[in-house]
XYZ file of C-alpha atoms in Angstrom:
708
model
C 0.242 -0.192 0.069
C 1.523 2.989 -1.235
C 1.068 6.539 1.041
C -2.453 8.257 0.600
C -2.905 5.387 -1.973
C -5.973 3.240 -1.716
C -5.874 0.079 1.025
C -5.761 -3.709 -0.447
C -7.640 -6.262 1.438
C -9.634 -9.260 0.961
C -13.526 -8.785 1.430
C -15.038 -12.273 1.986
C -18.924 -11.899 2.447
C -22.556 -13.054 2.115
C -24.450 -12.602 -1.919
C -28.171 -11.790 -1.292
C -29.080 -15.450 -2.482
C -27.053 -16.586 0.532
C -23.745 -17.790 -1.315
C -20.353 -16.805 -0.065
C -17.576 -14.400 -2.128
C -14.039 -13.596 -1.535
C -12.672 -11.047 -3.444
C -9.217 -9.037 -3.441
C -10.648 -5.490 -3.282
C -8.845 -1.483 -3.156
C -10.456 0.344 -0.505
C -10.441 3.864 -0.290
C -10.582 6.731 2.315
C -13.102 5.926 5.182
C -15.725 9.165 6.042
C -19.137 9.094 8.132
C -22.108 9.825 6.162
C -23.559 11.602 8.410
C -21.153 13.160 11.258
C -24.266 12.252 14.009
C -24.084 8.689 13.339
C -21.688 6.022 13.179
C -21.686 4.312 9.961
C -18.527 4.721 7.631
C -18.651 5.231 3.516
C -15.669 4.422 1.327
C -15.357 3.568 -2.059
C -14.192 0.210 -2.969
C -12.918 -1.914 -6.247
C -13.689 -5.700 -6.381
C -10.336 -6.564 -8.464
C -11.882 -10.224 -9.161
C -14.530 -8.280 -11.631
C -13.323 -5.176 -11.677
C -16.601 -4.131 -9.956
C -16.788 -0.737 -8.319
C -19.072 -0.044 -4.724
C -19.234 1.333 -1.816
C -18.543 -0.262 1.429
C -20.740 0.522 4.711
C -18.889 -0.461 7.348
C -18.764 0.259 11.550
C -15.270 0.080 12.810
C -14.297 -2.249 15.664
C -14.616 0.429 18.382
C -18.587 1.516 16.827
C -19.627 -2.045 16.261
C -19.092 -2.822 20.243
C -22.947 -0.592 20.083
C -25.188 -2.498 20.250
C -27.404 0.247 18.577
C -24.825 1.042 15.856
C -24.879 -2.783 15.195
C -28.597 -2.635 15.309
C -28.300 0.648 12.570
C -26.275 -1.488 9.944
C -28.634 -4.688 10.811
C -31.988 -2.370 9.776
C -29.854 -0.884 6.623
C -28.862 -4.776 5.636
C -32.329 -5.731 6.276
C -34.415 -3.423 4.619
C -31.560 -3.586 1.609
C -32.055 -7.707 0.866
C -35.742 -7.512 1.182
C -36.069 -4.992 -1.857
C -33.471 -7.157 -2.945
C -35.962 -10.102 -2.637
C -38.782 -8.336 -4.074
C -37.955 -6.545 -6.545
C -34.637 -7.740 -8.381
C -36.155 -8.596 -11.404
C -38.398 -6.128 -11.595
C -38.467 -2.456 -13.124
C -38.280 -1.107 -9.847
C -35.438 -2.075 -8.796
C -33.267 0.735 -9.803
C -35.088 2.811 -7.224
C -32.917 1.846 -4.479
C -29.726 1.193 -3.652
C -28.446 -2.386 -5.130
C -26.374 -4.637 -2.134
C -23.799 -6.958 -3.742
C -23.014 -8.680 -0.213
C -22.360 -7.957 3.818
C -20.403 -9.343 6.499
C -22.660 -8.409 9.625
C -21.447 -10.517 12.783
C -17.853 -9.757 12.200
C -15.573 -7.490 14.403
C -16.206 -5.127 11.527
C -19.396 -5.582 9.706
C -20.249 -4.312 6.444
C -22.298 -4.233 3.890
C -21.161 -3.284 -0.106
C -23.334 -1.947 -2.933
C -23.137 -1.044 -6.360
C -21.729 2.707 -6.876
C -24.689 5.140 -6.318
C -26.543 6.582 -9.042
C -26.318 9.757 -10.167
C -25.392 12.807 -8.049
C -27.548 14.000 -4.626
C -30.112 16.368 -5.053
C -28.222 18.840 -1.975
C -25.395 19.283 -5.204
C -28.299 20.829 -7.071
C -29.783 23.983 -6.920
C -32.958 24.064 -8.763
C -34.502 21.444 -11.044
C -36.808 22.145 -13.924
C -40.263 21.497 -13.918
C -40.530 18.261 -16.120
C -37.769 16.835 -13.665
C -39.360 17.492 -10.823
C -42.502 15.294 -12.272
C -40.412 12.769 -12.992
C -38.312 12.761 -9.492
C -41.883 13.198 -7.637
C -43.360 9.977 -9.590
C -39.836 8.104 -8.773
C -40.040 9.237 -5.184
C -43.388 8.473 -4.534
C -43.095 4.862 -6.023
C -40.523 4.077 -3.594
C -42.641 5.001 -0.902
C -45.392 3.100 -2.168
C -42.914 -0.057 -2.850
C -41.750 0.428 1.040
C -45.552 1.226 2.518
C -46.365 -1.821 1.102
C -43.834 -3.728 3.049
C -45.108 -1.841 6.075
C -41.392 0.066 6.084
C -41.218 3.869 6.383
C -37.712 5.659 5.173
C -37.388 8.597 7.838
C -34.361 9.541 6.209
C -35.562 11.229 2.781
C -33.664 14.351 2.664
C -31.411 16.067 -0.732
C -28.691 13.969 0.926
C -30.305 10.592 0.939
C -32.422 11.342 -2.952
C -29.795 10.752 -6.317
C -30.333 11.730 -9.633
C -29.163 10.631 -12.527
C -30.918 13.074 -15.239
C -33.618 10.656 -15.593
C -34.350 8.951 -12.568
C -34.311 8.715 -9.012
C -32.052 6.209 -6.712
C -33.270 6.619 -2.982
C -30.595 5.586 0.040
C -30.755 6.889 3.681
C -32.149 2.747 4.186
C -30.887 3.231 8.296
C -33.635 5.419 8.431
C -36.734 2.594 7.821
C -39.004 2.160 10.437
C -41.861 0.008 11.103
C -45.444 1.135 10.282
C -47.450 1.515 13.568
C -43.706 1.347 15.798
C -43.772 3.809 17.875
C -42.102 7.237 16.435
C -38.478 7.807 18.039
C -36.989 11.561 16.873
C -35.080 11.020 13.736
C -33.888 13.195 10.748
C -33.412 16.974 10.830
C -36.269 20.026 10.148
C -37.695 20.592 7.394
C -37.151 17.035 6.316
C -38.810 14.871 8.964
C -42.122 15.783 9.976
C -42.840 17.692 13.100
C -44.609 14.249 14.882
C -41.419 12.686 14.021
C -38.896 15.128 14.890
C -40.858 14.998 18.454
C -40.847 11.231 18.832
C -44.763 11.604 18.744
C -47.651 9.135 17.967
C -46.531 5.836 15.734
C -44.743 5.789 12.637
C -47.117 6.164 9.883
C -46.345 6.143 5.619
C -47.565 9.984 5.599
C -44.518 10.993 7.681
C -42.300 10.084 4.647
C -44.633 12.338 2.507
C -43.930 15.275 4.277
C -40.066 14.248 3.777
C -40.908 13.954 0.059
C -42.891 17.269 -0.177
C -39.900 18.988 1.564
C -37.583 17.359 -0.843
C -39.359 18.686 -3.941
C -40.047 22.309 -2.252
C -36.391 22.726 -1.931
C -35.466 21.533 -5.807
C -38.186 23.875 -6.853
C -37.223 26.377 -5.191
C -33.371 26.296 -4.274
C -33.786 26.648 -0.363
C -35.622 25.031 2.639
C -39.145 25.104 3.433
C -41.051 25.722 6.785
C -40.456 23.017 9.595
C -44.071 22.708 10.600
C -46.342 24.512 7.855
C -46.935 24.739 4.331
C -44.432 27.130 2.584
C -46.091 30.531 2.542
C -45.241 31.061 -1.300
C -46.599 26.748 -1.929
C -49.567 29.219 -4.606
C -46.131 30.168 -7.064
C -45.154 26.508 -7.888
C -47.944 24.816 -9.914
C -46.462 21.472 -10.008
C -46.405 21.352 -5.586
C -49.845 23.137 -5.422
C -51.201 20.596 -7.624
C -50.458 17.876 -6.101
C -48.600 18.361 -3.287
C -50.339 20.639 -1.162
C -52.229 18.309 1.602
C -48.087 16.493 1.950
C -47.391 19.508 4.090
C -49.953 19.094 6.819
C -48.673 19.124 10.337
C -50.643 16.221 11.100
C -49.769 12.908 9.325
C -54.044 12.124 9.464
C -54.149 14.849 7.301
C -52.140 13.940 4.870
C -52.385 12.115 1.649
C -50.850 8.668 1.510
C -47.855 7.811 -0.888
C -50.538 5.938 -3.576
C -52.897 8.178 -3.523
C -50.298 10.858 -4.709
C -49.007 8.885 -6.848
C -51.994 8.666 -9.022
C -52.337 11.829 -9.108
C -49.418 12.006 -10.827
C -48.965 8.978 -12.820
C -52.867 7.164 -12.797
C -53.109 3.553 -12.070
C -49.048 2.954 -10.975
C -49.962 2.404 -7.770
C -52.156 -0.505 -8.823
C -49.285 -1.830 -11.013
C -46.705 -1.194 -7.674
C -49.235 -3.405 -5.793
C -49.654 -6.143 -7.873
C -45.550 -6.423 -8.908
C -44.469 -7.394 -5.849
C -44.595 -11.203 -4.601
C -47.466 -12.631 -2.348
C -46.584 -13.819 1.061
C -44.946 -17.399 0.586
C -46.506 -18.671 3.886
C -49.936 -16.933 3.461
C -51.491 -20.695 1.656
C -50.090 -22.230 5.537
C -52.542 -20.161 7.498
C -56.050 -22.244 6.424
C -53.685 -25.020 8.014
C -53.005 -23.667 11.254
C -56.418 -22.239 11.554
C -57.618 -25.952 10.831
C -54.979 -27.181 13.565
C -56.126 -24.686 16.138
C -60.182 -25.910 15.332
C -59.161 -29.331 15.977
C -57.970 -29.149 19.473
C -60.924 -26.664 20.001
C -62.952 -29.093 18.733
C -61.339 -32.135 20.735
C -62.973 -32.482 24.479
C -59.732 -32.066 26.744
C -60.050 -34.641 29.542
C -60.367 -33.276 33.029
C -57.625 -34.677 35.837
C -54.290 -33.287 35.709
C -53.495 -29.720 36.721
C -52.229 -28.605 33.092
C -56.150 -28.560 32.105
C -56.873 -25.736 34.716
C -54.282 -23.310 33.588
C -55.355 -20.576 35.585
C -55.975 -22.791 38.812
C -53.488 -22.129 41.808
C -50.740 -24.211 42.091
C -50.992 -26.911 45.085
C -49.748 -25.943 47.997
C -47.674 -27.935 50.393
C -50.776 -27.489 52.755
C -53.114 -28.529 50.064
C -51.177 -32.299 49.672
C -50.326 -33.322 52.919
C -46.902 -32.150 52.304
C -46.365 -33.891 49.425
C -44.597 -33.691 46.496
C -43.352 -35.388 43.789
C -39.831 -36.033 43.515
C -38.439 -34.671 39.896
C -35.918 -37.680 39.284
C -37.919 -40.699 40.769
C -41.509 -39.827 40.548
C -41.699 -40.835 43.350
C -43.866 -38.838 46.122
C -41.752 -37.361 48.860
C -42.074 -34.759 51.538
C -39.683 -32.836 54.003
C -37.890 -34.766 56.506
C -36.008 -32.840 58.771
C -33.877 -35.845 60.342
C -32.679 -36.539 56.585
C -30.633 -33.595 55.574
C -27.251 -32.810 54.127
C -25.475 -30.091 54.015
C -22.148 -29.847 51.240
C -18.832 -29.500 52.864
C -16.135 -28.192 51.636
C -14.813 -31.005 49.251
C -18.648 -30.476 48.175
C -19.274 -34.110 49.980
C -22.798 -34.089 51.386
C -22.478 -34.539 55.630
C -25.337 -35.080 57.520
C -27.386 -31.751 59.384
C -28.613 -32.191 62.754
C -31.102 -28.991 62.982
C -31.136 -30.156 66.796
C -28.266 -29.100 67.178
C -28.954 -25.217 66.583
C -31.426 -22.790 68.618
C -30.329 -20.246 66.771
C -33.270 -19.652 64.796
C -31.915 -17.050 61.584
C -28.745 -19.962 61.216
C -31.277 -22.670 61.578
C -33.232 -20.866 58.572
C -30.384 -19.905 56.456
C -28.445 -23.874 57.015
C -32.182 -25.264 55.865
C -32.107 -22.926 52.226
C -28.654 -24.372 51.922
C -29.440 -28.184 52.415
C -30.763 -31.117 50.523
C -32.923 -33.855 51.611
C -31.987 -37.469 50.378
C -34.664 -39.132 48.882
C -35.529 -42.270 49.593
C -38.990 -42.912 48.229
C -37.288 -45.565 45.621
C -34.679 -47.628 47.579
C -34.073 -49.312 44.110
C -33.481 -45.628 42.559
C -29.811 -44.049 42.016
C -28.768 -42.227 45.392
C -30.496 -38.518 44.554
C -30.559 -35.239 46.431
C -33.231 -32.501 46.659
C -32.941 -28.907 47.654
C -34.854 -28.228 50.739
C -36.975 -25.123 49.374
C -38.258 -27.457 46.490
C -39.829 -29.451 49.330
C -42.012 -26.990 51.099
C -44.349 -24.772 48.750
C -46.409 -27.511 46.965
C -45.803 -28.912 43.092
C -43.101 -27.293 41.536
C -43.078 -26.806 38.112
C -40.721 -28.414 35.845
C -39.644 -27.441 32.124
C -37.233 -29.626 30.472
C -35.220 -27.930 27.292
C -35.729 -30.612 23.948
C -33.661 -30.738 20.643
C -30.603 -32.437 19.366
C -27.108 -31.228 20.245
C -25.566 -28.111 18.812
C -29.255 -26.747 18.335
C -28.629 -23.783 21.285
C -30.981 -25.141 23.785
C -27.983 -24.240 26.429
C -27.384 -20.286 25.783
C -31.343 -20.686 25.919
C -31.692 -21.417 28.998
C -29.041 -19.911 30.525
C -30.176 -16.802 28.883
C -33.845 -17.136 29.887
C -32.699 -17.489 33.299
C -29.992 -14.618 33.088
C -33.186 -12.311 32.052
C -35.131 -13.897 35.069
C -32.473 -12.932 36.872
C -32.452 -9.202 35.847
C -35.872 -8.981 36.662
C -37.606 -9.632 33.507
C -40.754 -11.327 35.034
C -41.325 -8.347 36.962
C -44.010 -6.429 34.951
C -46.252 -9.410 35.546
C -45.504 -9.355 38.784
C -43.471 -12.138 39.369
C -40.498 -12.254 41.939
C -37.428 -14.777 42.237
C -35.074 -16.530 44.473
C -32.883 -19.111 44.424
C -33.972 -22.672 45.460
C -30.382 -23.489 46.589
C -27.932 -20.662 46.790
C -24.777 -22.168 46.373
C -25.838 -24.343 43.474
C -27.772 -21.191 41.533
C -23.753 -19.427 42.713
C -22.254 -22.051 40.376
C -24.707 -21.782 37.582
C -23.942 -17.557 37.195
C -20.534 -18.574 37.238
C -20.281 -21.510 34.984
C -22.605 -20.224 32.170
C -24.421 -17.179 32.473
C -21.606 -14.650 33.239
C -18.916 -16.511 30.196
C -22.048 -16.184 27.951
C -22.642 -12.685 28.735
C -18.922 -11.686 28.040
C -18.956 -13.228 25.135
C -17.942 -16.640 25.259
C -19.148 -20.120 23.357
C -20.720 -22.750 26.485
C -19.698 -26.137 25.962
C -22.235 -28.768 24.539
C -24.380 -29.964 27.480
C -22.529 -32.838 29.068
C -24.197 -36.118 28.907
C -26.148 -38.252 31.841
C -23.373 -39.326 34.850
C -22.727 -43.611 35.177
C -26.359 -43.189 37.573
C -27.986 -42.742 34.356
C -30.773 -40.323 35.452
C -31.348 -36.423 34.596
C -30.628 -33.750 36.950
C -32.107 -30.473 36.688
C -29.536 -27.863 36.034
C -31.139 -24.990 37.629
C -34.405 -24.338 40.215
C -35.849 -20.995 41.213
C -38.881 -19.730 43.589
C -41.061 -18.081 41.959
C -43.602 -15.818 43.417
C -46.818 -14.597 41.971
C -48.918 -11.105 42.303
C -50.753 -13.294 44.822
C -47.788 -13.962 46.837
C -47.906 -17.609 46.332
C -44.649 -19.601 45.482
C -43.716 -21.559 43.625
C -40.464 -23.987 42.983
C -39.601 -24.459 39.009
C -36.406 -26.398 38.205
C -34.881 -26.471 34.531
C -33.655 -30.291 32.718
C -31.189 -29.055 29.835
C -29.951 -32.774 28.489
C -27.502 -33.549 25.757
C -29.052 -34.576 22.405
C -27.318 -38.083 23.015
C -29.115 -38.273 25.583
C -33.081 -37.263 24.909
C -32.666 -39.630 21.916
C -32.181 -42.704 24.707
C -35.130 -44.938 25.224
C -34.394 -46.185 28.668
C -34.902 -45.660 32.002
C -33.094 -42.385 31.836
C -36.062 -40.527 30.356
C -38.336 -42.264 32.931
C -38.175 -37.902 34.075
C -39.912 -36.946 31.143
C -43.124 -38.481 33.058
C -43.577 -35.955 35.407
C -42.322 -33.175 33.295
C -45.119 -29.900 33.293
C -43.379 -27.851 30.259
C -41.513 -28.098 27.435
C -39.075 -25.949 25.092
C -38.948 -27.524 21.957
C -35.717 -26.173 20.567
C -35.410 -25.926 16.599
C -32.110 -25.429 14.781
C -32.653 -23.591 11.774
C -29.977 -24.681 10.137
C -30.972 -28.608 10.122
C -34.901 -27.750 9.790
C -34.881 -25.071 6.430
C -32.951 -25.684 3.560
C -32.247 -21.897 2.869
C -29.672 -21.157 0.677
C -28.450 -18.235 3.965
C -27.775 -21.084 6.239
C -25.431 -23.277 3.716
C -22.825 -21.310 5.238
C -23.214 -22.613 8.908
C -24.255 -25.521 7.804
C -20.480 -25.924 6.676
C -18.755 -24.461 9.602
C -21.228 -26.818 11.634
C -20.871 -29.786 9.505
C -24.781 -30.446 9.702
C -27.215 -31.631 6.992
C -30.541 -30.365 6.233
C -33.190 -33.152 7.843
C -36.262 -33.218 6.603
C -37.559 -35.937 8.755
C -37.489 -33.433 11.721
C -35.351 -33.666 14.952
C -34.810 -37.090 16.496
C -35.071 -36.085 19.986
C -38.744 -34.224 19.687
C -39.442 -38.046 18.362
C -38.099 -39.827 20.783
C -39.955 -37.348 23.710
C -42.726 -37.002 22.034
C -43.311 -40.991 22.444
C -42.303 -41.344 25.496
C -44.905 -39.268 27.242
C -48.188 -40.322 28.473
C -51.188 -39.873 26.142
C -54.931 -39.390 27.308
C -57.306 -38.728 24.416
C -55.939 -37.081 20.960
C -53.251 -34.436 22.649
C -50.883 -34.601 25.213
C -51.117 -33.110 28.197
C -47.952 -30.969 28.964
C -47.608 -27.339 28.112
C -44.940 -26.473 25.237
C -43.656 -24.006 23.133
C -41.478 -24.396 20.050
C -38.902 -21.968 19.686
C -36.928 -21.153 16.645
C -33.352 -20.582 17.712
C -30.395 -19.425 16.253
C -33.171 -16.477 14.800
C -30.491 -14.082 14.194
C -29.554 -16.683 11.313
C -32.616 -15.405 9.324
C -33.184 -11.956 11.036
C -33.201 -10.535 7.458
C -35.989 -12.901 6.099
C -39.234 -12.818 6.735
C -41.364 -13.185 9.486
C -38.372 -14.012 11.356
C -37.102 -9.917 10.773
C -40.237 -8.921 11.952
C -40.775 -10.715 15.455
C -36.726 -10.435 16.324
C -37.341 -6.228 16.450
C -40.567 -6.335 17.630
C -40.739 -4.177 20.569
C -43.241 -4.943 23.771
C -46.455 -3.884 23.539
C -48.140 -1.144 25.098
C -48.993 -1.544 29.074
C -51.708 -4.505 29.014
C -51.846 -4.987 25.051
C -50.420 -8.383 24.846
C -53.601 -10.365 23.643
C -54.512 -13.607 22.182
C -53.939 -12.547 19.104
C -50.685 -11.168 19.541
C -49.470 -14.274 20.327
C -51.616 -16.363 17.547
C -49.805 -14.147 14.900
C -46.158 -14.773 15.733
C -47.647 -18.584 16.542
C -49.135 -17.716 13.216
C -46.144 -17.179 11.195
C -43.486 -19.047 12.949
C -45.790 -22.381 11.951
C -45.990 -20.777 7.889
C -42.240 -20.535 8.297
C -41.887 -24.171 9.041
C -44.500 -25.675 7.241
C -42.920 -24.185 4.007
C -39.617 -24.633 4.202
C -38.831 -27.308 6.799
C -41.869 -30.214 6.256
C -44.444 -31.233 8.790
C -41.938 -33.588 10.722
C -40.766 -30.284 12.443
C -44.149 -29.143 13.479
C -45.172 -32.527 15.143
C -44.822 -31.258 18.659
C -47.667 -28.337 17.812
C -49.466 -31.228 16.448
C -49.092 -33.734 19.132
C -49.734 -31.356 22.232
C -52.731 -29.301 22.932
C -51.313 -26.276 24.553
C -48.623 -25.084 22.776
C -46.846 -21.820 21.026
C -44.643 -21.222 18.537
C -41.724 -18.416 19.415
C -38.950 -16.805 17.310
C -35.999 -15.929 19.906
C -32.253 -15.865 19.460
C -29.505 -16.028 22.292
C -27.094 -14.486 21.055
C -27.587 -12.179 18.486
C -24.587 -13.254 16.510
C -22.780 -15.974 15.200
C -19.383 -16.891 17.210
C -16.250 -16.910 15.673
C -12.896 -18.813 17.077
C -15.433 -19.660 20.537
C -16.292 -16.307 21.022
C -19.387 -13.885 19.896
C -17.411 -10.383 18.288
C -20.400 -8.296 19.353
C -20.761 -9.924 22.418
C -24.010 -12.277 23.422
C -27.136 -10.218 22.643
C -30.177 -12.095 23.773
C -33.544 -11.188 21.742
C -36.844 -13.126 22.880
C -35.477 -15.473 25.091
C -37.978 -14.771 27.873
C -41.415 -14.510 25.688
C -41.383 -18.833 25.603
C -41.158 -19.033 29.076
C -43.954 -16.370 29.538
C -46.076 -18.340 27.683
C -45.664 -21.440 29.475
C -45.920 -19.812 32.766
C -48.959 -18.847 31.764
C -50.249 -21.649 30.334
C -49.289 -23.710 33.875
C -51.289 -20.710 35.709
C -48.083 -19.284 37.209
C -49.350 -15.765 35.368
C -52.671 -15.043 35.212
C -54.793 -15.108 31.836
C -57.965 -13.315 32.068
C -59.473 -15.647 29.601
C -58.101 -19.133 30.487
C -56.749 -21.541 28.418
C -59.074 -20.853 25.254
C -56.588 -18.487 24.604
C -53.334 -19.957 25.302
C -54.606 -23.069 23.872
C -54.615 -20.350 20.912
C -58.191 -20.880 19.722
C -59.295 -19.230 17.002
C -62.725 -18.776 18.402
C -61.371 -17.194 21.746
C -61.852 -14.162 22.733
C -58.953 -12.022 21.571
C -58.811 -9.928 24.371
C -55.929 -8.791 26.388
C -54.391 -12.021 28.011
C -51.191 -10.655 29.498
C -50.587 -7.742 31.146
C -46.948 -6.480 29.901
C -44.053 -8.133 27.883
C -40.511 -7.538 29.061
C -38.211 -6.441 26.516
C -34.667 -7.082 25.686
C -33.701 -4.330 23.306
C -30.540 -2.729 23.500
C -30.261 0.848 24.378
C -30.851 3.509 21.918
C -28.279 5.536 19.908
C -28.989 9.108 21.356
C -28.717 12.192 18.860
C -30.283 14.983 17.168
C -30.438 12.297 14.159
C -30.573 9.087 16.030
C -33.370 7.835 18.378
C -33.406 4.475 19.781
C -32.266 2.001 17.300
C -34.552 -1.114 15.773
């Protein structure tokens, strides 16, 4: 590299079709596209094909900020979606053409073809004929985005380019979804008054204001007013005839993009709507609705607590102090003469409570003690934490899936979210069942994962051959009722065994079936992950799912446990609908998580799996009466040499557990079992009071609100 000359490097990136490309490149000097935003841009030349392009990137320092990565993800997701729906149409030229991306590296980047034309900010005035063509193209772009539920908030003379015959719209990092809360973004006068103040919900007519302001400047050579129509609007015939309403201070008073487009080019809005391909998962919605109808028509047999999903848990007093041992499945009760505590070598030693007169010390020792279970003398020796025996029937949750599906990372982040107060919006608080066990879980799993380290695979069963829970918590509900919750996480090789090692499944109350997209979905963007992990698509489903479902007792046409199917590692698909929507879905307003919202996510995940993976991957949903489907990512990105370059950033990891707790009555549900079974005939009113979020903090600045 010569001083001041281009930098030479090899760029490895994923193409829009999901393939991998590596090319030698010459890179120019980088500069910020906007001084208040972190992305940098530089010209590049891919030497393998002599292709001129622009690289939009984050430095390693900026990439350490989750909000900065979120901005680049937003831009990449929009560019890739537009490529998918427009690549073979006449409208593709309206937007930057993406060449590739690498978004999980320490210095993530996007590559675009070189832009066309020059920015409108460099033009003084534009003739009336060109104004009309530019206005038509700009409104075409707005209509195409609106059809995808997207609103460009960054329209300005700097993001609108003109080559003398057609427009190209940049600024895709400022895209927001229709109906989301507005956050401040952009500069006056190009952002609407409501957008500038961050009031109300994002509306496609926000962009109409911005487009009108750009056109006014191109017609007059000066910016318009920041909160009203220009005083001299009547002097400009084209603007006055078509855009007068676009300058209304409130979005509700402005025309929509398609209405304005039809004023300039009658019939164009309809042609745009017909051009965009229909939702490929749409045909599967009827299959989902039919599955719900069959569940609703099947009479639910009485007997087990699972069926009354809003019932209070059985207390120790109600059940004579007996609880079900999660290991041997025999009933036991607290026996103060059979207690043990670990010594300095972690060996259990008998605890004689009669020799301890201090009640505070006695209570503290009880909390860290275990009881030897002798309910089944033929079962291997096992011990139960004492608090687990004091609050009635425990709730057991098992993680189900093959090895390397991400079960351990997902469970670790679930528990980390709980201990961070993620269940507090539901009126739930927590306490560890065994302080030493919980401290070890945090030390060995939570802290390493949060620091960006990849966790080891779940260990196999011990020589004694039975499953142990990896963590347990005491959950107190809004009425002060305490319930132990224990989490099992077995290795995939143990879950496909059919011997007595899986007897514990007979007593499990809830299950999380973890779907690995690399195993389930034959999508090209997953090919590189499959190659890296040595995997192949399995159309026959997860072997662990089938083994577990076949082992569970059946009482009627459906299984009795509560279940959640989780499309894990969803960051691998974060730019593909509908995963892109749900990974970025903010929490609803207080009290607004209703059954329709929960049903919609389940329907979307069902459609994605049914369309691409096939029915075998939906077997848990088909076999279990009360089952929801979710999107989640435990880490937010992919590993590189045993670490996550951007750190582990969980997204939507707690929602599956919230659904299970609601189905099991720990979280109150207003309309009971019918709502959480996703019955399409159920009242779609609010079911859960609120939903926690794992979103990163926003990127602050006069043009940057909270990044989504």
